[in-house]
Amino acid sequence: MKIKQKIKIRTDKPYIEMAIIVLFVTIILIAVLLIQFKTVNEVNETDIENLRDTELRELISSWKSKYEDTQEKLDEVNNKIDEYNAKIATNEESSEIINSELQQTEILLGKTKVTGEGVIVTLTDTNDSRIESSDLLELINELKYAGAEAISINGIRVLAMTDIVDIGDLYVMIKPSQRISSPYVVKAIGNQTYLTSTLSMKDTGYIDRYTNSGKNVKLDKQNNIQIPAYSGTLEIQYMKEVTEE
Amino acid sequence: MILIAIIIGCIIGTVIGLYVPVISYTYSVYLAIAIIAALDSVFGGIVATIKKEFKVTTFISGFFGNAILAILLSILGEKLNVNIYLAAIIVFVGRMFGNLGTIRRYYADKFIENAEKRKLHIKNKKENKKENKTTNIEEKRED
């Protein structure tokens, strides 16, 4: 009876309101508490050790920065590799061109052993007349005029700066410092027909003229003439390339 | 009635709490502070009822206001790189202990009072019985 009375006394309006408020408050409190318990439990279960939030964040940021650094380095290295590859490609091309050019110039200069069709002119001293340097020079001129690409005298390559002079009565010297004597075998590579026709023109040709003046000149055609390379060194002392601006 | 409300609230709260998804660990600090603030308000409310100064508006505003303020302050601390939530915890937990002490003393006093009352009650009963006996004896003597 007493309990019933108490309840009856406390069923006035403000009391019910308060009860409702208490109900809501407890609901919220318990729910939030449980959420918190669950989160804490979950974190322990997933076990990110006992690391604090801030520590984890620091770790993440440090790893991130490291990752970014390495990524940058990787990019740089990749770029360099690309550059080098491009350079290698261009280098290969240019070196090929340069090589072919070099070969051509060396052939033209006379630094390589060459072979091809051409003529062999043999000049021999006789008792009556001696072959002089001027004769050889003229022959070389004629050959060049006829389009000879490579010329040699007694196995010595004749170059652009080759000079031929007399030494005494017996020798002809080809500069630099090569002494040669009769018979003089002049080999020339070029168009065979041009060479022969130029040399053996009637009366005005080299051979006719010289045989007429009593010198021993002989012309041979050959399909496989071999002319050796220039054995000395080519040095440039005074001339310089002019760079046009 | 209030007891029933608390029990129902506990049950509903448990159900809600079990079905609400887990929040991120980063925000659990703020939630913890909010919980402590709310608990502080609850104990404050109990003390107020004991002292008969309880007001519903004060209680509700304290319950939500303290929680929200604590969260905001700790966010501010996070932004300022100062652990303000430590201060909040110290303040709230200190107050909680104070309030709990008040409650404990009140109930302890009540208990002692009750015990003394009971003793008095028993004593009175005994004295009454004695008196009865003596009267009986006297009556007998008269006989």
Coordinates of C-alpha atoms in Angstrom, one line a residue:
Chain A
M1 CA 0.0 0.0 0.0
K2 CA 2.8 2.4 0.9
I3 CA 4.7 1.9 -2.4
K4 CA 1.6 2.4 -4.4
Q5 CA 0.9 5.6 -2.6
K6 CA 4.4 6.8 -3.3
I7 CA 4.0 6.2 -7.0
K8 CA 0.7 7.9 -7.0
I9 CA 2.2 10.9 -5.3
R10 CA 4.9 11.2 -8.0
T11 CA 2.8 10.9 -11.1
D12 CA 2.4 14.7 -11.4
K13 CA 3.4 16.4 -14.7
P14 CA 6.9 17.7 -14.0
Y15 CA 7.9 14.3 -12.6
I16 CA 6.9 12.5 -15.8
E17 CA 8.7 15.1 -17.8
M18 CA 11.8 14.6 -15.8
A19 CA 11.5 10.8 -16.2
I20 CA 11.3 11.2 -19.9
I21 CA 14.4 13.5 -19.9
V22 CA 16.3 11.0 -17.8
L23 CA 15.3 8.3 -20.2
F24 CA 16.7 10.2 -23.2
V25 CA 19.8 11.1 -21.3
T26 CA 20.5 7.5 -20.4
I27 CA 19.8 6.3 -23.9
I28 CA 22.3 8.8 -25.4
L29 CA 24.9 8.2 -22.7
I30 CA 24.8 4.4 -22.9
A31 CA 24.8 4.5 -26.7
V32 CA 27.8 6.8 -27.0
L33 CA 29.6 4.8 -24.3
L34 CA 29.0 1.5 -26.2
I35 CA 30.2 3.1 -29.5
Q36 CA 33.3 4.3 -27.8
F37 CA 33.9 0.8 -26.3
K38 CA 33.4 -0.8 -29.7
T39 CA 35.9 1.6 -31.4
V40 CA 38.5 1.1 -28.7
N41 CA 38.0 -2.7 -28.9
E42 CA 38.2 -2.7 -32.7
V43 CA 41.4 -0.8 -32.7
N44 CA 42.9 -3.2 -30.2
E45 CA 41.7 -6.1 -32.3
T46 CA 43.2 -4.7 -35.5
D47 CA 46.2 -4.2 -33.3
I48 CA 48.0 -1.1 -34.5
E49 CA 50.0 -1.7 -31.3
N50 CA 49.7 0.8 -28.6
L51 CA 50.7 3.6 -30.9
R52 CA 49.0 6.9 -30.3
D53 CA 47.1 8.6 -33.0
T54 CA 49.7 11.4 -33.4
E55 CA 52.5 8.9 -33.6
L56 CA 50.7 7.0 -36.3
R57 CA 50.1 10.2 -38.2
E58 CA 53.8 11.1 -37.9
L59 CA 54.8 7.7 -39.2
I60 CA 52.4 8.1 -42.1
S61 CA 53.6 11.5 -43.0
S62 CA 57.2 10.5 -42.8
W63 CA 56.6 7.5 -45.0
K64 CA 54.6 9.7 -47.4
S65 CA 57.5 12.2 -47.7
K66 CA 59.9 9.4 -48.2
Y67 CA 57.7 8.0 -50.9
E68 CA 57.4 11.3 -52.6
D69 CA 61.2 11.8 -52.4
T70 CA 61.8 8.4 -54.0
Q71 CA 59.2 9.0 -56.6
E72 CA 60.9 12.3 -57.5
K73 CA 64.2 10.6 -57.7
L74 CA 62.7 7.9 -59.9
D75 CA 61.3 10.4 -62.2
E76 CA 64.6 12.2 -62.5
V77 CA 66.4 9.0 -63.2
N78 CA 63.8 8.0 -65.8
N79 CA 64.2 11.4 -67.5
K80 CA 67.9 11.0 -67.6
I81 CA 67.6 7.6 -69.0
D82 CA 65.3 8.9 -71.7
E83 CA 67.8 11.7 -72.5
Y84 CA 70.7 9.3 -72.7
N85 CA 68.7 7.0 -74.9
A86 CA 67.9 9.9 -77.2
K87 CA 71.5 11.0 -77.2
I88 CA 72.6 7.4 -78.0
A89 CA 70.2 7.3 -80.9
T90 CA 71.5 10.6 -82.3
N91 CA 75.1 9.7 -81.6
E92 CA 74.7 6.4 -83.5
E93 CA 73.3 8.2 -86.5
S94 CA 75.9 11.0 -86.4
S95 CA 78.7 8.6 -85.9
E96 CA 77.6 6.6 -88.8
I97 CA 77.5 9.7 -91.0
I98 CA 80.9 10.8 -89.7
N99 CA 82.3 7.3 -90.3
S100 CA 81.2 7.3 -93.9
E101 CA 82.4 10.8 -94.4
L102 CA 85.7 9.9 -92.8
Q103 CA 86.1 6.9 -95.0
Q104 CA 85.3 9.0 -98.1
T105 CA 87.8 11.7 -97.1
E106 CA 90.4 9.1 -96.3
I107 CA 90.0 7.4 -99.6
L108 CA 90.2 10.8 -101.4
L109 CA 93.2 11.9 -99.3
G110 CA 95.0 8.7 -100.0
K111 CA 95.2 7.3 -96.5
T112 CA 93.7 4.0 -97.6
K113 CA 94.7 1.2 -99.9
V114 CA 92.6 1.4 -103.0
T115 CA 91.9 -0.8 -106.0
G116 CA 90.1 -0.5 -109.3
E117 CA 90.4 -0.3 -113.0
G118 CA 93.0 2.0 -114.5
V119 CA 96.3 2.3 -116.4
I120 CA 99.9 1.7 -115.7
V121 CA 102.4 4.0 -117.4
T122 CA 106.0 2.8 -117.3
L123 CA 108.8 5.3 -118.0
T124 CA 112.3 4.0 -118.3
D125 CA 115.6 5.7 -118.7
T126 CA 117.4 5.0 -121.9
N127 CA 121.0 5.7 -122.8
D128 CA 119.9 8.7 -124.8
S129 CA 117.5 10.4 -122.6
R130 CA 116.7 10.5 -118.9
I131 CA 113.3 10.8 -117.4
E132 CA 113.1 14.0 -115.4
S133 CA 110.8 15.2 -112.7
S134 CA 109.1 17.5 -115.1
D135 CA 108.1 14.5 -117.2
L136 CA 106.6 12.8 -114.3
L137 CA 104.8 16.0 -113.2
E138 CA 103.3 16.4 -116.6
L139 CA 102.2 12.8 -116.7
I140 CA 100.5 13.2 -113.3
N141 CA 98.9 16.4 -114.5
E142 CA 97.6 14.6 -117.6
L143 CA 96.3 11.7 -115.5
K144 CA 94.5 14.1 -113.2
Y145 CA 93.1 15.9 -116.1
A146 CA 91.8 12.6 -117.4
G147 CA 90.1 12.0 -114.1
A148 CA 92.4 9.7 -112.2
E149 CA 91.3 9.2 -108.7
A150 CA 94.4 7.7 -107.2
I151 CA 98.0 7.9 -108.5
S152 CA 101.1 6.2 -107.3
I153 CA 104.7 6.3 -108.6
N154 CA 106.8 3.2 -107.8
G155 CA 104.4 2.2 -105.0
I156 CA 104.4 5.7 -103.5
R157 CA 101.0 7.4 -103.3
V158 CA 100.8 10.8 -104.9
L159 CA 98.8 13.2 -102.8
A160 CA 97.7 16.8 -103.4
M161 CA 100.8 18.2 -101.7
T162 CA 103.2 15.8 -103.3
D163 CA 106.2 17.4 -104.9
I164 CA 108.5 15.8 -107.4
V165 CA 112.1 17.1 -107.8
D166 CA 115.3 16.0 -109.4
I167 CA 118.2 14.9 -107.3
G168 CA 121.4 14.7 -109.3
D169 CA 121.2 12.7 -112.4
L170 CA 120.0 9.4 -111.1
Y171 CA 117.1 10.0 -108.8
V172 CA 113.8 11.6 -108.7
M173 CA 112.6 12.5 -105.3
I174 CA 109.0 12.5 -104.3
K175 CA 108.4 14.7 -101.3
P176 CA 108.5 13.9 -98.5
S177 CA 111.8 12.1 -98.7
Q178 CA 111.2 9.2 -101.0
R179 CA 113.9 8.5 -103.6
I180 CA 113.0 6.6 -106.7
S181 CA 114.8 5.7 -109.8
S182 CA 114.1 4.3 -113.2
P183 CA 112.0 2.5 -114.2
Y184 CA 109.2 4.7 -113.0
V185 CA 105.9 2.9 -112.8
V186 CA 103.0 5.3 -112.6
K187 CA 99.7 3.7 -111.6
A188 CA 96.5 5.5 -111.9
I189 CA 92.9 4.4 -111.0
G190 CA 90.2 6.0 -113.0
N191 CA 88.0 5.6 -116.1
Q192 CA 90.2 3.4 -118.3
T193 CA 88.9 4.7 -121.6
Y194 CA 89.3 8.3 -120.6
L195 CA 92.8 7.7 -119.3
T196 CA 94.0 5.8 -122.3
S197 CA 92.4 8.1 -124.8
T198 CA 93.8 11.2 -123.1
L199 CA 97.3 9.8 -122.9
S200 CA 97.4 8.2 -126.3
M201 CA 95.9 11.0 -128.4
K202 CA 97.6 11.1 -131.7
D203 CA 100.6 13.5 -131.9
T204 CA 99.4 15.8 -129.0
G205 CA 99.0 13.0 -126.6
Y206 CA 101.5 12.4 -123.8
I207 CA 102.8 9.1 -125.1
D208 CA 103.1 10.2 -128.6
R209 CA 104.9 13.3 -127.7
Y210 CA 107.4 11.6 -125.5
T211 CA 108.0 8.6 -127.7
N212 CA 108.6 11.1 -130.6
S213 CA 111.2 12.9 -128.5
G214 CA 112.9 9.6 -127.9
K215 CA 111.8 8.6 -124.5
N216 CA 110.7 5.2 -123.4
V217 CA 107.1 5.4 -122.4
K218 CA 104.8 2.4 -122.2
L219 CA 101.1 2.3 -121.5
D220 CA 99.3 -0.7 -120.0
K221 CA 95.6 -1.2 -119.2
Q222 CA 94.8 -3.2 -116.1
N223 CA 91.5 -3.9 -114.5
N224 CA 92.7 -4.6 -111.0
I225 CA 95.3 -2.0 -110.1
Q226 CA 96.2 -1.8 -106.4
I227 CA 97.5 1.5 -105.1
P228 CA 98.9 1.5 -101.5
A229 CA 98.0 4.0 -98.8
Y230 CA 100.1 7.1 -98.0
S231 CA 102.6 5.9 -95.5
G232 CA 103.5 9.2 -93.9
T233 CA 101.6 11.4 -91.6
L234 CA 99.6 14.4 -92.7
E235 CA 100.1 17.4 -90.5
I236 CA 98.5 20.8 -90.6
Q237 CA 100.5 23.6 -89.2
Y238 CA 99.4 26.9 -90.6
M239 CA 96.0 26.7 -92.1
K240 CA 92.8 27.0 -90.1
E241 CA 89.2 26.5 -90.9
V242 CA 87.3 29.7 -91.6
T243 CA 84.1 29.8 -89.6
E244 CA 81.6 32.0 -91.4
E245 CA 79.3 33.8 -89.1
Chain B
M1 CA 9.4 5.8 -12.1
I2 CA 12.8 7.3 -12.6
L3 CA 14.4 4.0 -11.9
I4 CA 12.2 2.4 -14.6
A5 CA 13.2 5.2 -17.0
I6 CA 16.9 4.5 -16.3
I7 CA 16.5 0.8 -16.9
I8 CA 14.5 1.3 -20.1
G9 CA 17.1 3.9 -21.2
C10 CA 19.9 1.5 -20.6
I11 CA 18.2 -1.2 -22.7
I12 CA 17.4 1.1 -25.6
G13 CA 20.9 2.7 -25.4
T14 CA 22.5 -0.8 -25.6
V15 CA 20.5 -1.7 -28.6
I16 CA 21.3 1.5 -30.4
G17 CA 24.9 1.3 -29.4
L18 CA 25.3 -2.2 -30.7
Y19 CA 23.7 -1.3 -34.1
V20 CA 25.5 2.0 -34.7
P21 CA 28.6 1.6 -36.9
V22 CA 32.0 2.1 -35.3
I23 CA 33.5 5.6 -35.7
S24 CA 37.0 6.4 -36.8
Y25 CA 39.7 6.1 -34.2
T26 CA 40.7 9.7 -34.8
Y27 CA 37.4 11.0 -33.5
S28 CA 37.2 8.6 -30.5
V29 CA 39.2 11.0 -28.4
Y30 CA 36.6 13.7 -28.8
L31 CA 33.8 11.1 -28.1
A32 CA 35.6 10.0 -24.9
I33 CA 35.8 13.6 -23.7
A34 CA 32.1 14.1 -24.5
I35 CA 31.3 11.0 -22.5
I36 CA 33.3 12.2 -19.5
A37 CA 31.6 15.6 -19.7
A38 CA 28.2 13.9 -19.8
L39 CA 29.0 11.7 -16.9
D40 CA 30.1 14.7 -15.0
S41 CA 26.8 16.4 -15.7
V42 CA 24.9 13.3 -14.5
F43 CA 26.8 13.2 -11.2
G44 CA 26.3 16.9 -10.8
G45 CA 22.5 16.3 -11.4
I46 CA 22.5 13.6 -8.7
V47 CA 24.2 15.9 -6.2
A48 CA 21.7 18.7 -7.1
T49 CA 18.8 16.3 -6.4
I50 CA 20.4 15.4 -3.0
K51 CA 20.7 19.1 -2.2
K52 CA 17.2 19.7 -3.6
E53 CA 18.5 22.3 -6.0
F54 CA 17.8 20.2 -9.1
K55 CA 16.6 22.1 -12.2
V56 CA 15.8 20.3 -15.5
T57 CA 17.1 23.1 -17.7
T58 CA 20.4 23.3 -15.9
F59 CA 20.9 19.6 -16.1
I60 CA 20.0 19.3 -19.8
S61 CA 22.1 22.3 -20.8
G62 CA 25.0 21.0 -18.8
F63 CA 24.7 17.6 -20.2
F64 CA 24.8 18.6 -23.9
G65 CA 26.6 21.9 -23.5
N66 CA 29.6 20.5 -21.6
A67 CA 29.9 17.6 -24.1
I68 CA 29.9 19.9 -27.1
L69 CA 32.1 22.5 -25.5
A70 CA 34.6 19.8 -24.5
I71 CA 34.7 18.5 -28.1
L72 CA 35.1 22.0 -29.5
L73 CA 37.9 22.8 -27.1
S74 CA 39.8 19.6 -27.9
I75 CA 39.4 20.3 -31.6
L76 CA 40.8 23.8 -31.0
G77 CA 43.6 22.3 -29.0
E78 CA 44.3 20.0 -31.9
K79 CA 44.5 22.9 -34.2
L80 CA 46.7 24.9 -31.8
N81 CA 48.8 21.8 -31.1
V82 CA 48.0 22.0 -27.4
N83 CA 46.5 19.0 -25.6
I84 CA 43.5 20.9 -24.3
Y85 CA 41.5 17.7 -23.9
L86 CA 43.9 16.8 -21.0
A87 CA 42.7 19.9 -19.1
A88 CA 39.1 19.1 -19.9
I89 CA 39.6 15.6 -18.5
I90 CA 41.3 16.8 -15.4
V91 CA 38.5 19.3 -14.7
F92 CA 35.6 16.9 -15.4
V93 CA 37.1 14.0 -13.6
G94 CA 38.0 16.2 -10.6
R95 CA 34.5 17.5 -10.4
M96 CA 33.2 13.9 -10.8
F97 CA 35.2 12.8 -7.8
G98 CA 34.0 15.8 -5.8
N99 CA 30.4 15.0 -6.6
L100 CA 30.8 11.4 -5.9
G101 CA 32.3 12.3 -2.5
T102 CA 29.3 14.4 -1.8
I103 CA 26.9 11.6 -2.8
R104 CA 28.9 9.1 -0.7
R105 CA 28.8 11.3 2.4
Y106 CA 25.1 12.0 2.0
Y107 CA 24.3 8.3 1.8
A108 CA 26.7 7.4 4.6
D109 CA 25.1 10.0 6.9
K110 CA 21.7 8.7 5.9
F111 CA 22.8 5.2 6.7
I112 CA 24.2 6.1 10.1
E113 CA 21.1 8.1 10.9
N114 CA 18.9 5.1 10.0
A115 CA 21.0 2.8 12.0
E116 CA 20.7 5.1 15.1
K117 CA 17.0 5.4 14.6
R118 CA 16.7 1.7 14.5
K119 CA 18.7 1.3 17.6
L120 CA 16.5 3.9 19.3
H121 CA 13.5 2.1 18.1
I122 CA 14.7 -1.2 19.5
K123 CA 15.6 0.4 22.8
N124 CA 12.2 2.0 23.1
K125 CA 10.6 -1.3 22.4
K126 CA 12.7 -3.0 25.1
E127 CA 11.9 -0.2 27.6
N128 CA 8.3 -0.5 26.8
K129 CA 8.4 -4.2 27.4
K130 CA 10.3 -3.7 30.7
E131 CA 7.8 -1.2 31.8
N132 CA 5.0 -3.6 31.0
K133 CA 6.7 -6.3 33.0
T134 CA 7.3 -4.1 36.0
T135 CA 3.7 -2.9 35.9
N136 CA 2.7 -6.6 35.7
I137 CA 4.8 -7.4 38.8
E138 CA 3.4 -4.5 40.6
E139 CA 0.0 -5.6 39.7
K140 CA 0.8 -9.0 41.0
R141 CA 2.2 -7.6 44.2
E142 CA -1.0 -5.7 44.6
D143 CA -2.7 -8.9 44.3

